[in-house]
Amino acid sequence: PMALPDHVSDVWRGYFAQTLYQALGLRVAILPDEFTPDENEFTVSSWSERDMFARAGRMLQYLSDWSCPHQDLPACIEELWSDLHKQGYIGLDNVKL
């Protein structure tokens, strides 16, 4: 996801990839991340990131329930990205890539 900070994007991309692997019949475990901010490090960006971490639990549940109607990876990627956009987890720019 391009609109997210790099460290958050890395985690979310991992969740998305695990979802695709599972849709193609591979077994993976999806676990929520643990975010324990250092209270002395809160900045404006840290506060704005709290929403992203708060949404992660709902997104993980959505990803756990998601299934792909296709049998090939490229089609599943397009389907997942489109669905993630419809759910408000990624921006349209991510889908258009």
CSV table of C-alpha atoms in Angstrom, one decimal:
chain,number,residue,atom,x,y,z
A,1,PRO,CA,0.0,0.0,0.0
A,2,MET,CA,1.6,3.2,-1.2
A,3,ALA,CA,-0.2,5.6,1.2
A,4,LEU,CA,1.0,3.8,4.3
A,5,PRO,CA,4.4,4.3,6.1
A,6,ASP,CA,7.0,1.8,4.9
A,7,HIS,CA,7.1,-0.2,8.1
A,8,VAL,CA,3.3,-0.6,8.0
A,9,SER,CA,3.3,-1.4,4.3
A,10,ASP,CA,5.7,-4.2,4.8
A,11,VAL,CA,3.5,-5.8,7.4
A,12,TRP,CA,0.3,-5.4,5.4
A,13,ARG,CA,1.9,-6.7,2.2
A,14,GLY,CA,2.9,-9.8,4.2
A,15,TYR,CA,-0.7,-10.3,5.3
A,16,PHE,CA,-1.9,-9.8,1.7
A,17,ALA,CA,0.6,-12.4,0.4
A,18,GLN,CA,-0.3,-14.9,3.0
A,19,THR,CA,-4.0,-14.5,2.0
A,20,LEU,CA,-3.1,-15.2,-1.6
A,21,TYR,CA,-1.0,-18.3,-0.7
A,22,GLN,CA,-3.9,-19.6,1.3
A,23,ALA,CA,-6.3,-19.0,-1.6
A,24,LEU,CA,-4.1,-21.1,-3.8
A,25,GLY,CA,-4.1,-24.0,-1.4
A,26,LEU,CA,-1.0,-23.4,0.7
A,27,ARG,CA,-1.2,-23.4,4.4
A,28,VAL,CA,-0.2,-20.3,6.3
A,29,ALA,CA,-0.9,-18.7,9.6
A,30,ILE,CA,-2.1,-15.1,9.9
A,31,LEU,CA,-1.4,-13.5,13.2
A,32,PRO,CA,-2.1,-10.0,14.3
A,33,ASP,CA,0.9,-7.7,14.7
A,34,GLU,CA,1.9,-6.4,18.1
A,35,PHE,CA,2.4,-2.6,18.3
A,36,THR,CA,3.7,-1.2,21.5
A,37,PRO,CA,4.7,2.4,20.9
A,38,ASP,CA,7.3,4.0,23.1
A,39,GLU,CA,5.3,6.8,24.8
A,40,ASN,CA,8.3,9.1,24.3
A,41,GLU,CA,8.3,8.7,20.6
A,42,PHE,CA,4.8,9.8,19.7
A,43,THR,CA,4.7,12.3,16.9
A,44,VAL,CA,2.0,13.5,14.6
A,45,SER,CA,2.7,10.5,12.3
A,46,SER,CA,2.7,8.1,15.2
A,47,TRP,CA,-0.8,9.3,16.2
A,48,SER,CA,-2.0,8.9,12.6
A,49,GLU,CA,-0.6,5.4,12.4
A,50,ARG,CA,-2.6,4.3,15.5
A,51,ASP,CA,-5.7,4.2,13.2
A,52,MET,CA,-3.9,1.8,10.8
A,53,PHE,CA,-2.9,-0.5,13.7
A,54,ALA,CA,-6.4,-0.3,15.1
A,55,ARG,CA,-7.8,-1.4,11.7
A,56,ALA,CA,-5.4,-4.2,11.4
A,57,GLY,CA,-7.5,-6.6,13.5
A,58,ARG,CA,-10.6,-6.1,11.3
A,59,MET,CA,-8.5,-6.4,8.2
A,60,LEU,CA,-7.0,-9.7,9.4
A,61,GLN,CA,-10.5,-11.0,10.0
A,62,TYR,CA,-11.5,-9.9,6.5
A,63,LEU,CA,-8.4,-11.6,5.0
A,64,SER,CA,-9.0,-14.8,6.9
A,65,ASP,CA,-12.6,-14.9,5.5
A,66,TRP,CA,-11.6,-13.9,1.9
A,67,SER,CA,-11.6,-16.5,-0.9
A,68,CYS,CA,-10.5,-16.2,-4.5
A,69,PRO,CA,-12.9,-17.3,-7.2
A,70,HIS,CA,-10.0,-17.8,-9.6
A,71,GLN,CA,-7.3,-20.5,-9.8
A,72,ASP,CA,-4.3,-18.5,-10.9
A,73,LEU,CA,-2.1,-16.0,-8.9
A,74,PRO,CA,-2.4,-13.0,-11.1
A,75,ALA,CA,-6.2,-13.1,-11.1
A,76,CYS,CA,-6.3,-13.6,-7.4
A,77,ILE,CA,-4.0,-10.6,-6.9
A,78,GLU,CA,-6.3,-8.4,-8.9
A,79,GLU,CA,-9.3,-9.7,-7.1
A,80,LEU,CA,-7.8,-9.2,-3.6
A,81,TRP,CA,-6.5,-5.7,-4.3
A,82,SER,CA,-9.9,-4.7,-5.7
A,83,ASP,CA,-11.7,-6.1,-2.7
A,84,LEU,CA,-9.2,-4.5,-0.3
A,85,HIS,CA,-9.9,-1.1,-2.0
A,86,LYS,CA,-13.7,-1.6,-1.7
A,87,GLN,CA,-13.2,-2.3,2.0
A,88,GLY,CA,-11.2,0.9,2.4
A,89,TYR,CA,-7.9,-0.8,3.3
A,90,ILE,CA,-5.9,0.4,0.3
A,91,GLY,CA,-6.3,3.3,-2.1
A,92,LEU,CA,-7.3,3.2,-5.7
A,93,ASP,CA,-3.7,4.0,-6.8
A,94,ASN,CA,-2.7,0.6,-5.4
A,95,VAL,CA,-5.3,-1.2,-7.5
A,96,LYS,CA,-4.3,0.6,-10.7
A,97,LEU,CA,-0.7,-0.5,-10.4
